[in-house]
Amino acid sequence: MSSSFFIRAKQKPKLAQKGKIAVASKRKVDGDSGGKKVRATKPNSKYNEEISSESETESNVEPKKRRPIEEQEYEETPQEKKLRLAKLYIDQLKEEEEQKADDETFESDLVAGRLQEEVLEQKGKLQRPIAKDLLPPDASDIRLLRGHKLPITCLVITSDDKHIFSAAKDCSIIKWDVESGKKLHKIPGGRKGTEDRHVGHTGHILCMAVSSDAKYLATGDMNKLIMIWEAETCKHLYKFTGHKGPVSGLSFRRGSHDLYSASHDRSVKVWNVDENAYVETLFGHQDAITGLDCLSRERCVTTGGRDRSVRVWKIAEESQLVFHGHEGSIDCVQLINEEHMITGADDGSVCLWSVNRKKPLSTVKQAHGCHGDAGLEQPHWVASVAALQNSDTVASGASGCSHNSLVQLWKCAQNFRGLEPLFSIPVPGFVNSLKFSSSGRFLVAGVGQEHRLGRWWRIKEAKNGIYIIPLKRRAPNPESQ
C-alpha cells in the first residue's frame, strides 16, 4: 500500500486539495504503522514535503497557510510589477538628470574658462604657462630644409602649421610642406633690369607676411615693392608701390586682410588687400624702420633702428606711443600679446616691454655673449626674436662673426616682470628670422651665411636653409593634478 501511494503522489503532485489531503494523510499514518519502506523513501519536491507531515494537525492546517505565503514571495502581482517598474524608471531618470547636471557643470566650466581666456587675450594679459614644460630638443630631431642659393632673410608659418614660406637674397620664394619637408612651389627670382618682364622679385626680399586665413601672401623687397600672392597656388595677384625706400616690415592684421608695411623711408603704410587699395601713411620715426608686427587690434608696433625707439601706432586714434630703452639699433620686434612685446638690438640686448610703460619691464644685456679679443669684446647682435603668442615663451637669434651662434629660448616671469634663460640650441650661421608655430610644437629658424640687411661678415661653414626645431614637453605629472 505504501509504494502505490508514493506512485500516485509523484504522478499528481498538484492535487493537494482539501479532501484528498485528508485521505493522503490517513493513508500515510496507516503506512507508517505497517512497514519500514516509507522512511527509506525521501520526498522529491515541495509538494511531497507538504503532504508528508509528521502529525495530522500540521498536515491539515499548514498547507493552507504556506501556499499563499509562497505565492506572495515568488509570484509578482501586476500591481507590484507596475510599482517596481515605476521605481526603476524614476531611479533611471534621477541618474540621467544627475549625469546631465554633471555634464552641464563641466561644460559651463569649460565655457567659463574659454571666455576668461578670451577676455584676458583681448586685454593683452593672457599668459599661458608653457615654458616650464619645455625640453631641449635632440640634435638628431632638428631638420634642415635647403632650397635657396643665398642666405634666408625671412619666413612665415601658416596658422594651421602645415606650410612654411621662406624668402632669400636670391629673390626667390619657396613654399614648404612642414610634415614631409618637400618644396611645394617655388617662385624664382629675376635679375636686376628684368622687372618689366619677370613675374616676381628682382631685389633682395627683406620681409613677408601671410594672412590668418592663409589666403594672401605679401612680400617686400629692396626695390621698394610689395607683391601680393595667392598663398594656395603662389599665383601673383597685385603689386603695391608707394614706399620710397626698401620695404623692411610686413604684417596682416589678424582676422582681416588689412596689411601694414614699414620701410627705410621711415613711414608706415596701411593697405586693403581685398580692394587692392592704399589706405593711409603714418610718420614718426627718425630713422629707417627695421621691423614691424601686429595682432588683432587696429594697431601695429615698429622698431626704428638707429633712432633707438619702439613705437605703437594706434590707427583709429591717429596717435602713437614712443618707447626707449636700447643703447643700439633696434632691429627686430615681436608681439607676445596685445599688451606686451619683445625686441632685440645690435647692442646684444633683449628687452621685454609693456605698452603701459615707456621703459622696458626687463632687459638682458649680452643675451648671446660676446666675441673678439680680450679687452675688445663686442656682443653678438640679436638679429631676430620670436614669441609664442599668449604664453610665457620667447626666443632670440644671434648674428655674429663666429660660427657657433645660438637660438636662445627664454621664459617670461609672472606678469612679464623678467626674462629667465631656458636652454639654447646651436645653429651655425646668422639667425635672420625666427617663428613659433601656432600650436607651439616647433620653432623655425631662417639661417644664412650673411646678415639679412648687409654683408658685414660671412660665415662659410654655415648653410643657407631653414631649421625646423621640435619643442618637446614634459609629460604631465598626475600627482600635481
Tab-separated table of C-alpha atoms in Angstrom:
chain	number	residue	atom	x	y	z
A	1	MET	CA	0.000	0.000	0.000
A	2	SER	CA	2.773	2.423	0.812
A	3	SER	CA	4.522	2.034	-2.570
A	4	SER	CA	1.304	2.608	-4.541
A	5	PHE	CA	0.678	5.721	-2.523
A	6	PHE	CA	4.008	7.307	-3.497
A	7	ILE	CA	3.484	6.455	-7.138
A	8	ARG	CA	0.242	8.413	-7.089
A	9	ALA	CA	1.862	11.267	-5.219
A	10	LYS	CA	4.574	11.621	-7.862
A	11	GLN	CA	2.166	11.417	-10.764
A	12	LYS	CA	-0.293	14.027	-9.394
A	13	PRO	CA	1.575	16.420	-7.136
A	14	LYS	CA	-0.756	19.331	-7.818
A	15	LEU	CA	-3.941	17.611	-6.496
A	16	ALA	CA	-3.319	18.690	-2.949
A	17	GLN	CA	-6.834	19.802	-2.251
A	18	LYS	CA	-8.762	19.711	0.984
A	19	GLY	CA	-10.448	16.326	0.692
A	20	LYS	CA	-7.512	14.468	-0.898
A	21	ILE	CA	-5.037	15.856	1.631
A	22	ALA	CA	-7.050	14.297	4.421
A	23	VAL	CA	-7.171	10.891	2.641
A	24	ALA	CA	-3.465	11.012	1.908
A	25	SER	CA	-2.577	11.848	5.485
A	26	LYS	CA	-4.733	8.982	6.720
A	27	ARG	CA	-3.093	6.510	4.349
A	28	LYS	CA	0.315	7.740	5.428
A	29	VAL	CA	-0.491	7.122	9.058
A	30	ASP	CA	-1.622	3.569	8.225
A	31	GLY	CA	1.507	3.021	6.169
A	32	ASP	CA	3.771	4.209	8.943
A	33	SER	CA	2.256	1.644	11.314
A	34	GLY	CA	2.552	-1.142	8.824
A	35	GLY	CA	6.019	-1.065	7.210
A	36	LYS	CA	9.586	0.376	7.015
A	37	LYS	CA	9.682	1.408	3.344
A	38	VAL	CA	8.115	4.749	3.989
A	39	ARG	CA	11.071	6.094	5.957
A	40	ALA	CA	13.604	4.882	3.382
A	41	THR	CA	11.971	6.909	0.568
A	42	LYS	CA	12.730	10.684	0.546
A	43	PRO	CA	10.283	13.214	-0.807
A	44	ASN	CA	11.379	14.738	-4.148
A	45	SER	CA	9.508	18.022	-4.187
A	46	LYS	CA	7.932	20.663	-2.024
A	47	TYR	CA	4.547	19.066	-2.581
A	48	ASN	CA	5.698	15.813	-1.006
A	49	GLU	CA	7.129	17.768	1.892
A	50	GLU	CA	3.757	19.443	2.436
A	51	ILE	CA	1.910	16.135	2.337
A	52	SER	CA	4.323	14.057	4.436
A	53	SER	CA	4.000	15.988	7.673
A	54	GLU	CA	4.681	14.277	10.996
A	55	SER	CA	1.310	14.978	12.581
A	56	GLU	CA	-2.232	15.074	11.393
A	57	THR	CA	-2.811	18.516	12.891
A	58	GLU	CA	0.063	20.045	10.881
A	59	SER	CA	-0.997	18.266	7.679
A	60	ASN	CA	-4.494	19.647	7.998
A	61	VAL	CA	-3.518	23.304	8.794
A	62	GLU	CA	-0.129	24.227	7.341
A	63	PRO	CA	-0.765	23.661	3.637
A	64	LYS	CA	-3.496	26.303	3.751
A	65	LYS	CA	-1.143	28.841	5.380
A	66	ARG	CA	2.087	28.128	3.473
A	67	ARG	CA	0.775	28.172	-0.039
A	68	PRO	CA	-0.484	31.773	-0.039
A	69	ILE	CA	2.825	32.880	1.627
A	70	GLU	CA	4.885	31.116	-1.029
A	71	GLU	CA	2.727	32.615	-3.778
A	72	GLN	CA	3.327	36.098	-2.292
A	73	GLU	CA	7.098	35.518	-2.206
A	74	TYR	CA	7.612	34.073	-5.679
A	75	GLU	CA	4.659	35.208	-7.767
A	76	GLU	CA	4.508	39.019	-8.529
A	77	THR	CA	1.121	40.588	-8.988
A	78	PRO	CA	0.539	43.036	-11.873
A	79	GLN	CA	0.240	45.910	-9.435
A	80	GLU	CA	3.580	45.057	-7.824
A	81	LYS	CA	5.230	44.764	-11.236
A	82	LYS	CA	3.926	48.200	-12.238
A	83	LEU	CA	5.193	49.657	-8.989
A	84	ARG	CA	8.625	48.059	-9.381
A	85	LEU	CA	8.987	49.250	-12.985
A	86	ALA	CA	7.868	52.729	-11.983
A	87	LYS	CA	10.541	52.851	-9.275
A	88	LEU	CA	13.185	51.665	-11.749
A	89	TYR	CA	12.109	54.317	-14.242
A	90	ILE	CA	12.254	57.024	-11.577
A	91	ASP	CA	15.737	55.889	-10.490
A	92	GLN	CA	16.874	55.902	-14.103
A	93	LEU	CA	15.540	59.421	-14.596
A	94	LYS	CA	17.355	60.557	-11.460
A	95	GLU	CA	20.640	59.086	-12.710
A	96	GLU	CA	20.201	60.729	-16.113
A	97	GLU	CA	19.434	64.086	-14.530
A	98	GLU	CA	22.471	63.825	-12.243
A	99	GLN	CA	24.700	62.909	-15.201
A	100	LYS	CA	23.240	65.761	-17.230
A	101	ALA	CA	23.850	68.165	-14.366
A	102	ASP	CA	27.475	66.990	-14.103
A	103	ASP	CA	27.953	67.392	-17.866
A	104	GLU	CA	26.381	70.840	-17.806
A	105	THR	CA	28.629	71.851	-14.925
A	106	PHE	CA	31.676	70.543	-16.797
A	107	GLU	CA	30.646	72.328	-19.997
A	108	SER	CA	29.893	75.549	-18.145
A	109	ASP	CA	33.329	75.361	-16.525
A	110	LEU	CA	34.903	74.874	-19.955
A	111	VAL	CA	32.936	77.761	-21.432
A	112	ALA	CA	33.805	79.955	-18.466
A	113	GLY	CA	37.472	79.070	-18.887
A	114	ARG	CA	37.402	79.853	-22.594
A	115	LEU	CA	35.567	83.132	-22.025
A	116	GLN	CA	38.060	84.081	-19.354
A	117	GLU	CA	40.936	83.333	-21.742
A	118	GLU	CA	39.302	85.390	-24.487
A	119	VAL	CA	38.815	88.329	-22.130
A	120	LEU	CA	42.435	88.115	-20.983
A	121	GLU	CA	43.582	87.820	-24.596
A	122	GLN	CA	41.621	90.912	-25.612
A	123	LYS	CA	43.054	92.812	-22.659
A	124	GLY	CA	46.537	91.622	-23.557
A	125	LYS	CA	47.057	89.886	-20.211
A	126	LEU	CA	46.842	86.220	-21.226
A	127	GLN	CA	49.998	84.310	-20.283
A	128	ARG	CA	49.754	80.538	-20.619
A	129	PRO	CA	52.490	78.759	-18.593
A	130	ILE	CA	54.286	76.656	-21.193
A	131	ALA	CA	57.995	77.309	-20.641
A	132	LYS	CA	58.289	75.127	-17.515
A	133	ASP	CA	57.389	72.006	-19.530
A	134	LEU	CA	59.723	72.568	-22.498
A	135	LEU	CA	62.686	70.249	-23.013
A	136	PRO	CA	65.814	70.812	-25.145
A	137	PRO	CA	65.474	69.001	-28.486
A	138	ASP	CA	67.852	66.290	-29.617
A	139	ALA	CA	70.218	67.350	-32.375
A	140	SER	CA	69.037	64.394	-34.466
A	141	ASP	CA	65.431	65.677	-34.371
A	142	ILE	CA	66.279	69.059	-35.931
A	143	ARG	CA	65.566	69.118	-39.672
A	144	LEU	CA	67.330	71.303	-42.239
A	145	LEU	CA	65.467	72.248	-45.420
A	146	ARG	CA	67.619	73.587	-48.237
A	147	GLY	CA	66.447	75.199	-51.459
A	148	HIS	CA	67.684	78.782	-51.547
A	149	LYS	CA	71.068	79.588	-53.017
A	150	LEU	CA	71.692	82.672	-50.861
A	151	PRO	CA	71.027	83.499	-47.174
A	152	ILE	CA	67.472	83.251	-45.858
A	153	THR	CA	66.129	86.671	-44.922
A	154	CYS	CA	62.571	85.989	-43.699
A	155	LEU	CA	59.932	83.292	-43.247
A	156	VAL	CA	56.338	82.807	-42.091
A	157	ILE	CA	54.228	79.833	-40.965
A	158	THR	CA	50.555	79.412	-41.843
A	159	SER	CA	48.114	79.392	-38.923
A	160	ASP	CA	47.369	75.675	-39.401
A	161	ASP	CA	51.099	74.841	-39.050
A	162	LYS	CA	51.081	72.914	-42.330
A	163	HIS	CA	53.145	75.198	-44.565
A	164	ILE	CA	56.175	77.479	-44.377
A	165	PHE	CA	57.002	80.292	-46.798
A	166	SER	CA	60.619	81.429	-46.994
A	167	ALA	CA	62.468	84.088	-48.960
A	168	ALA	CA	66.128	84.881	-49.509
A	169	LYS	CA	68.668	87.237	-51.012
A	170	ASP	CA	68.402	85.281	-54.269
A	171	CYS	CA	64.936	86.938	-54.667
A	172	SER	CA	63.147	83.565	-54.655
A	173	ILE	CA	60.165	82.401	-52.603
A	174	ILE	CA	59.605	78.763	-51.618
A	175	LYS	CA	56.516	77.135	-50.133
A	176	TRP	CA	57.351	74.119	-47.963
A	177	ASP	CA	55.300	71.267	-46.557
A	178	VAL	CA	56.119	71.018	-42.856
A	179	GLU	CA	55.401	67.309	-42.401
A	180	SER	CA	57.328	65.983	-45.385
A	181	GLY	CA	59.830	68.824	-45.766
A	182	LYS	CA	59.225	68.938	-49.519
A	183	LYS	CA	59.047	72.010	-51.731
A	184	LEU	CA	55.502	72.572	-52.968
A	185	HIS	CA	56.057	75.747	-55.014
A	186	LYS	CA	58.995	77.933	-55.940
A	187	ILE	CA	58.784	81.457	-57.325
A	188	PRO	CA	62.207	82.131	-58.873
A	189	GLY	CA	63.879	85.472	-58.530
A	190	GLY	CA	64.776	87.645	-61.506
A	191	ARG	CA	67.864	89.593	-62.417
A	192	LYS	CA	68.142	93.317	-61.996
A	193	GLY	CA	66.771	95.097	-65.061
A	194	THR	CA	64.160	92.433	-65.879
A	195	GLU	CA	61.358	93.983	-63.773
A	196	ASP	CA	59.149	94.612	-66.820
A	197	ARG	CA	59.006	91.004	-67.998
A	198	HIS	CA	59.695	88.977	-64.814
A	199	VAL	CA	56.812	87.984	-62.546
A	200	GLY	CA	58.414	88.134	-59.134
A	201	HIS	CA	61.097	89.980	-57.228
A	202	THR	CA	64.336	91.201	-58.729
A	203	GLY	CA	65.737	92.587	-55.464
A	204	HIS	CA	66.559	91.050	-52.094
A	205	ILE	CA	63.366	90.108	-50.262
A	206	LEU	CA	63.514	91.545	-46.748
A	207	CYS	CA	60.109	90.688	-45.245
A	208	MET	CA	56.946	88.667	-45.756
A	209	ALA	CA	53.558	88.051	-44.132
A	210	VAL	CA	50.661	85.625	-44.550
A	211	SER	CA	47.023	86.365	-43.661
A	212	SER	CA	45.440	84.458	-40.780
A	213	ASP	CA	43.137	82.576	-43.183
A	214	ALA	CA	46.128	81.689	-45.418
A	215	LYS	CA	44.521	83.389	-48.412
A	216	TYR	CA	47.139	86.025	-49.159
A	217	LEU	CA	50.926	86.133	-49.005
A	218	ALA	CA	52.699	89.501	-49.047
A	219	THR	CA	56.418	90.057	-49.735
A	220	GLY	CA	58.555	93.205	-49.695
A	221	ASP	CA	61.964	93.810	-51.292
A	222	MET	CA	64.884	96.197	-51.637
A	223	ASN	CA	63.284	97.672	-54.784
A	224	LYS	CA	60.520	99.398	-52.722
A	225	LEU	CA	57.885	96.929	-53.972
A	226	ILE	CA	55.194	94.935	-52.139
A	227	MET	CA	53.824	91.945	-54.002
A	228	ILE	CA	50.634	90.084	-53.129
A	229	TRP	CA	50.335	86.375	-53.936
A	230	GLU	CA	47.646	83.748	-53.649
A	231	ALA	CA	49.045	81.610	-50.842
A	232	GLU	CA	47.491	78.348	-52.053
A	233	THR	CA	48.837	78.406	-55.612
A	234	CYS	CA	51.569	81.088	-55.332
A	235	LYS	CA	49.873	82.970	-58.171
A	236	HIS	CA	50.770	86.647	-58.462
A	237	LEU	CA	47.833	88.984	-57.775
A	238	TYR	CA	48.837	92.595	-57.103
A	239	LYS	CA	51.820	94.908	-56.835
A	240	PHE	CA	51.783	97.768	-54.327
A	241	THR	CA	54.021	100.764	-54.918
A	242	GLY	CA	54.378	103.890	-52.851
A	243	HIS	CA	57.297	103.418	-50.472
A	244	LYS	CA	60.398	105.452	-51.267
A	245	GLY	CA	62.815	103.026	-49.683
A	246	PRO	CA	63.305	99.269	-49.162
A	247	VAL	CA	60.288	97.564	-47.585
A	248	SER	CA	61.547	96.152	-44.286
A	249	GLY	CA	58.398	95.037	-42.452
A	250	LEU	CA	55.017	93.472	-43.310
A	251	SER	CA	52.171	92.138	-41.206
A	252	PHE	CA	48.488	91.290	-41.729
A	253	ARG	CA	46.012	92.282	-39.049
A	254	ARG	CA	44.647	89.045	-37.649
A	255	GLY	CA	41.146	88.157	-38.804
A	256	SER	CA	41.255	90.623	-41.685
A	257	HIS	CA	43.060	91.427	-44.916
A	258	ASP	CA	44.372	94.795	-43.743
A	259	LEU	CA	48.115	94.941	-44.401
A	260	TYR	CA	50.658	97.120	-42.589
A	261	SER	CA	54.021	97.850	-44.216
A	262	ALA	CA	57.164	99.584	-42.954
A	263	SER	CA	60.087	100.947	-44.908
A	264	HIS	CA	63.515	102.501	-44.686
A	265	ASP	CA	61.772	105.705	-45.786
A	266	ARG	CA	60.656	105.977	-42.089
A	267	SER	CA	56.945	105.574	-42.899
A	268	VAL	CA	54.235	103.028	-42.119
A	269	LYS	CA	51.538	102.439	-44.733
A	270	VAL	CA	48.134	100.765	-44.438
A	271	TRP	CA	46.666	98.750	-47.343
A	272	ASN	CA	43.431	96.880	-48.027
A	273	VAL	CA	44.359	93.765	-49.967
A	274	ASP	CA	40.768	92.729	-50.778
A	275	GLU	CA	40.178	96.053	-52.505
A	276	ASN	CA	43.724	96.278	-53.894
A	277	ALA	CA	43.801	99.733	-52.313
A	278	TYR	CA	46.103	102.058	-50.401
A	279	VAL	CA	44.573	103.490	-47.198
A	280	GLU	CA	46.965	105.864	-45.422
A	281	THR	CA	50.552	106.673	-44.405
A	282	LEU	CA	51.898	107.223	-40.888
A	283	PHE	CA	55.047	109.169	-39.987
A	284	GLY	CA	57.051	109.462	-36.798
A	285	HIS	CA	60.324	107.529	-36.864
A	286	GLN	CA	63.558	109.458	-37.228
A	287	ASP	CA	65.474	106.648	-38.917
A	288	ALA	CA	64.905	103.617	-41.144
A	289	ILE	CA	62.266	101.228	-39.759
A	290	THR	CA	63.727	97.752	-39.325
A	291	GLY	CA	60.815	95.676	-38.007
A	292	LEU	CA	57.003	95.577	-37.731
A	293	ASP	CA	54.364	93.361	-36.130
A	294	CYS	CA	50.646	93.401	-35.288
A	295	LEU	CA	47.901	91.176	-33.885
A	296	SER	CA	44.122	91.616	-33.961
A	297	ARG	CA	43.775	95.175	-32.678
A	298	GLU	CA	43.764	98.070	-35.113
A	299	ARG	CA	47.325	98.964	-34.220
A	300	CYS	CA	50.870	97.902	-35.063
A	301	VAL	CA	54.294	98.108	-33.444
A	302	THR	CA	57.539	99.108	-35.200
A	303	THR	CA	61.242	99.438	-34.400
A	304	GLY	CA	63.142	102.466	-35.651
A	305	GLY	CA	66.669	101.160	-35.989
A	306	ARG	CA	69.175	103.875	-35.161
A	307	ASP	CA	66.592	106.205	-33.625
A	308	ARG	CA	66.514	103.603	-30.801
A	309	SER	CA	62.758	103.821	-30.394
A	310	VAL	CA	59.860	101.392	-30.412
A	311	ARG	CA	56.528	102.853	-31.496
A	312	VAL	CA	52.968	101.595	-31.117
A	313	TRP	CA	50.719	103.064	-33.806
A	314	LYS	CA	47.031	103.465	-32.922
A	315	ILE	CA	45.481	103.587	-36.376
A	316	ALA	CA	41.926	104.570	-35.435
A	317	GLU	CA	43.008	107.250	-32.931
A	318	GLU	CA	45.739	108.503	-35.321
A	319	SER	CA	48.212	108.561	-32.456
A	320	GLN	CA	51.420	106.771	-31.429
A	321	LEU	CA	53.245	105.716	-28.264
A	322	VAL	CA	57.035	106.030	-28.135
A	323	PHE	CA	59.322	103.766	-26.060
A	324	HIS	CA	63.085	103.991	-25.399
A	325	GLY	CA	65.431	101.513	-23.754
A	326	HIS	CA	68.057	100.013	-26.082
A	327	GLU	CA	71.517	101.523	-26.490
A	328	GLY	CA	71.948	100.369	-30.090
A	329	SER	CA	69.986	99.900	-33.285
A	330	ILE	CA	66.743	98.027	-32.632
A	331	ASP	CA	66.469	95.504	-35.452
A	332	CYS	CA	63.531	93.208	-34.580
A	333	VAL	CA	60.252	93.159	-32.665
A	334	GLN	CA	57.520	90.629	-31.914
A	335	LEU	CA	54.247	90.964	-30.005
A	336	ILE	CA	53.636	88.378	-27.257
A	337	ASN	CA	50.057	89.543	-26.746
A	338	GLU	CA	48.167	92.785	-27.278
A	339	GLU	CA	49.934	94.489	-24.361
A	340	HIS	CA	53.460	93.013	-24.310
A	341	MET	CA	56.311	92.681	-26.813
A	342	ILE	CA	59.943	91.656	-27.116
A	343	THR	CA	62.721	93.403	-29.054
A	344	GLY	CA	66.340	92.741	-29.968
A	345	ALA	CA	69.161	95.130	-30.870
A	346	ASP	CA	72.710	95.160	-32.200
A	347	ASP	CA	73.984	96.049	-28.711
A	348	GLY	CA	73.317	92.397	-27.840
A	349	SER	CA	70.364	93.115	-25.560
A	350	VAL	CA	66.851	91.651	-25.451
A	351	CYS	CA	64.090	93.775	-23.906
A	352	LEU	CA	60.618	92.899	-22.665
A	353	TRP	CA	58.034	95.703	-22.873
A	354	SER	CA	54.525	96.651	-21.805
A	355	VAL	CA	52.559	99.228	-23.788
A	356	ASN	CA	51.673	100.850	-20.471
A	357	ARG	CA	55.285	101.713	-19.604
A	358	LYS	CA	57.764	103.833	-21.527
A	359	LYS	CA	60.754	101.824	-20.275
A	360	PRO	CA	61.368	98.066	-20.607
A	361	LEU	CA	59.968	95.741	-17.966
A	362	SER	CA	63.152	93.690	-18.237
A	363	THR	CA	66.451	93.926	-20.143
A	364	VAL	CA	69.010	91.173	-20.685
A	365	LYS	CA	72.334	92.597	-21.825
A	366	GLN	CA	74.769	90.490	-23.857
A	367	ALA	CA	71.979	87.945	-24.249
A	368	HIS	CA	74.086	85.853	-26.636
A	369	GLY	CA	77.538	86.556	-25.246
A	370	CYS	CA	80.458	88.367	-26.805
A	371	HIS	CA	83.169	87.809	-29.388
A	372	GLY	CA	86.529	89.363	-30.130
A	373	ASP	CA	89.902	89.683	-28.449
A	374	ALA	CA	90.307	90.321	-24.751
A	375	GLY	CA	89.551	93.912	-23.944
A	376	LEU	CA	87.884	94.423	-27.350
A	377	GLU	CA	84.874	92.157	-26.907
A	378	GLN	CA	81.736	93.010	-28.800
A	379	PRO	CA	78.304	91.482	-28.097
A	380	HIS	CA	76.671	89.255	-30.687
A	381	TRP	CA	73.914	91.131	-32.471
A	382	VAL	CA	70.371	90.000	-31.808
A	383	ALA	CA	69.005	89.787	-35.344
A	384	SER	CA	65.675	88.065	-34.717
A	385	VAL	CA	63.142	87.444	-31.962
A	386	ALA	CA	60.006	85.302	-31.790
A	387	ALA	CA	57.168	84.860	-29.314
A	388	LEU	CA	54.713	82.038	-28.747
A	389	GLN	CA	51.613	84.193	-28.601
A	390	ASN	CA	49.700	84.491	-25.324
A	391	SER	CA	52.284	82.407	-23.482
A	392	ASP	CA	55.395	82.875	-21.361
A	393	THR	CA	57.848	81.608	-24.010
A	394	VAL	CA	60.012	83.734	-26.332
A	395	ALA	CA	63.151	83.125	-28.392
A	396	SER	CA	66.014	85.160	-29.815
A	397	GLY	CA	68.526	84.502	-32.571
A	398	ALA	CA	72.060	85.892	-32.735
A	399	SER	CA	74.159	87.221	-35.563
A	400	GLY	CA	77.892	87.296	-35.010
A	401	CYS	CA	81.167	86.672	-36.736
A	402	SER	CA	81.556	83.252	-35.098
A	403	HIS	CA	80.162	80.006	-36.440
A	404	ASN	CA	78.807	78.830	-33.068
A	405	SER	CA	75.709	81.040	-32.991
A	406	LEU	CA	72.675	80.026	-30.953
A	407	VAL	CA	68.925	80.176	-30.739
A	408	GLN	CA	68.111	81.034	-27.138
A	409	LEU	CA	64.750	80.273	-25.519
A	410	TRP	CA	63.528	82.407	-22.630
A	411	LYS	CA	60.828	82.191	-20.001
A	412	CYS	CA	58.873	85.337	-19.150
A	413	ALA	CA	58.345	85.694	-15.416
A	414	GLN	CA	54.914	86.179	-13.887
A	415	ASN	CA	53.223	89.301	-15.299
A	416	PHE	CA	56.171	89.663	-17.712
A	417	ARG	CA	58.403	91.130	-14.989
A	418	GLY	CA	61.584	89.374	-16.103
A	419	LEU	CA	63.346	87.037	-18.552
A	420	GLU	CA	64.936	83.757	-17.496
A	421	PRO	CA	67.042	81.628	-19.899
A	422	LEU	CA	65.623	78.161	-20.588
A	423	PHE	CA	68.048	76.481	-22.987
A	424	SER	CA	69.961	77.216	-26.174
A	425	ILE	CA	70.091	75.421	-29.497
A	426	PRO	CA	73.292	75.630	-31.560
A	427	VAL	CA	72.573	76.784	-35.115
A	428	PRO	CA	75.609	77.693	-37.252
A	429	GLY	CA	75.174	80.944	-39.168
A	430	PHE	CA	73.204	84.167	-38.925
A	431	VAL	CA	69.742	83.561	-37.490
A	432	ASN	CA	67.925	86.091	-39.663
A	433	SER	CA	64.355	85.025	-38.880
A	434	LEU	CA	62.555	83.114	-36.112
A	435	LYS	CA	58.924	81.983	-35.894
A	436	PHE	CA	56.983	79.775	-33.471
A	437	SER	CA	54.235	77.582	-34.848
A	438	SER	CA	50.726	78.478	-33.673
A	439	SER	CA	50.448	75.238	-31.702
A	440	GLY	CA	53.876	75.676	-30.111
A	441	ARG	CA	55.009	72.258	-31.338
A	442	PHE	CA	58.032	73.573	-33.250
A	443	LEU	CA	60.211	76.612	-33.869
A	444	VAL	CA	61.531	77.557	-37.315
A	445	ALA	CA	64.804	79.432	-37.866
A	446	GLY	CA	65.837	81.012	-41.145
A	447	VAL	CA	69.631	80.876	-41.309
A	448	GLY	CA	72.184	82.294	-43.713
A	449	GLN	CA	75.886	82.868	-44.185
A	450	GLU	CA	75.276	86.646	-44.031
A	451	HIS	CA	73.146	89.120	-42.096
A	452	ARG	CA	69.814	89.860	-43.779
A	453	LEU	CA	70.490	93.606	-44.028
A	454	GLY	CA	74.108	93.597	-45.182
A	455	ARG	CA	77.395	91.770	-45.728
A	456	TRP	CA	79.476	92.783	-42.718
A	457	TRP	CA	80.629	89.192	-42.123
A	458	ARG	CA	80.352	85.907	-43.933
A	459	ILE	CA	80.416	82.504	-42.290
A	460	LYS	CA	81.458	79.949	-44.896
A	461	GLU	CA	80.727	76.987	-42.603
A	462	ALA	CA	77.071	77.956	-42.304
A	463	LYS	CA	74.348	76.564	-44.537
A	464	ASN	CA	71.643	78.683	-46.116
A	465	GLY	CA	68.438	76.946	-45.093
A	466	ILE	CA	65.516	76.510	-42.728
A	467	TYR	CA	65.895	74.675	-39.436
A	468	ILE	CA	62.726	73.089	-38.016
A	469	ILE	CA	63.293	72.662	-34.280
A	470	PRO	CA	60.770	70.441	-32.439
A	471	LEU	CA	59.717	71.621	-28.986
A	472	LYS	CA	59.244	68.646	-26.684
A	473	ARG	CA	57.265	68.917	-23.476
A	474	ARG	CA	57.415	67.027	-20.213
A	475	ALA	CA	54.655	64.519	-19.590
A	476	PRO	CA	52.084	65.904	-17.132
A	477	ASN	CA	52.554	64.712	-13.554
A	478	PRO	CA	49.329	63.079	-12.309
A	479	GLU	CA	50.231	63.851	-8.691
A	480	SER	CA	50.393	67.595	-9.400
A	481	GLN	CA	46.945	67.463	-10.972
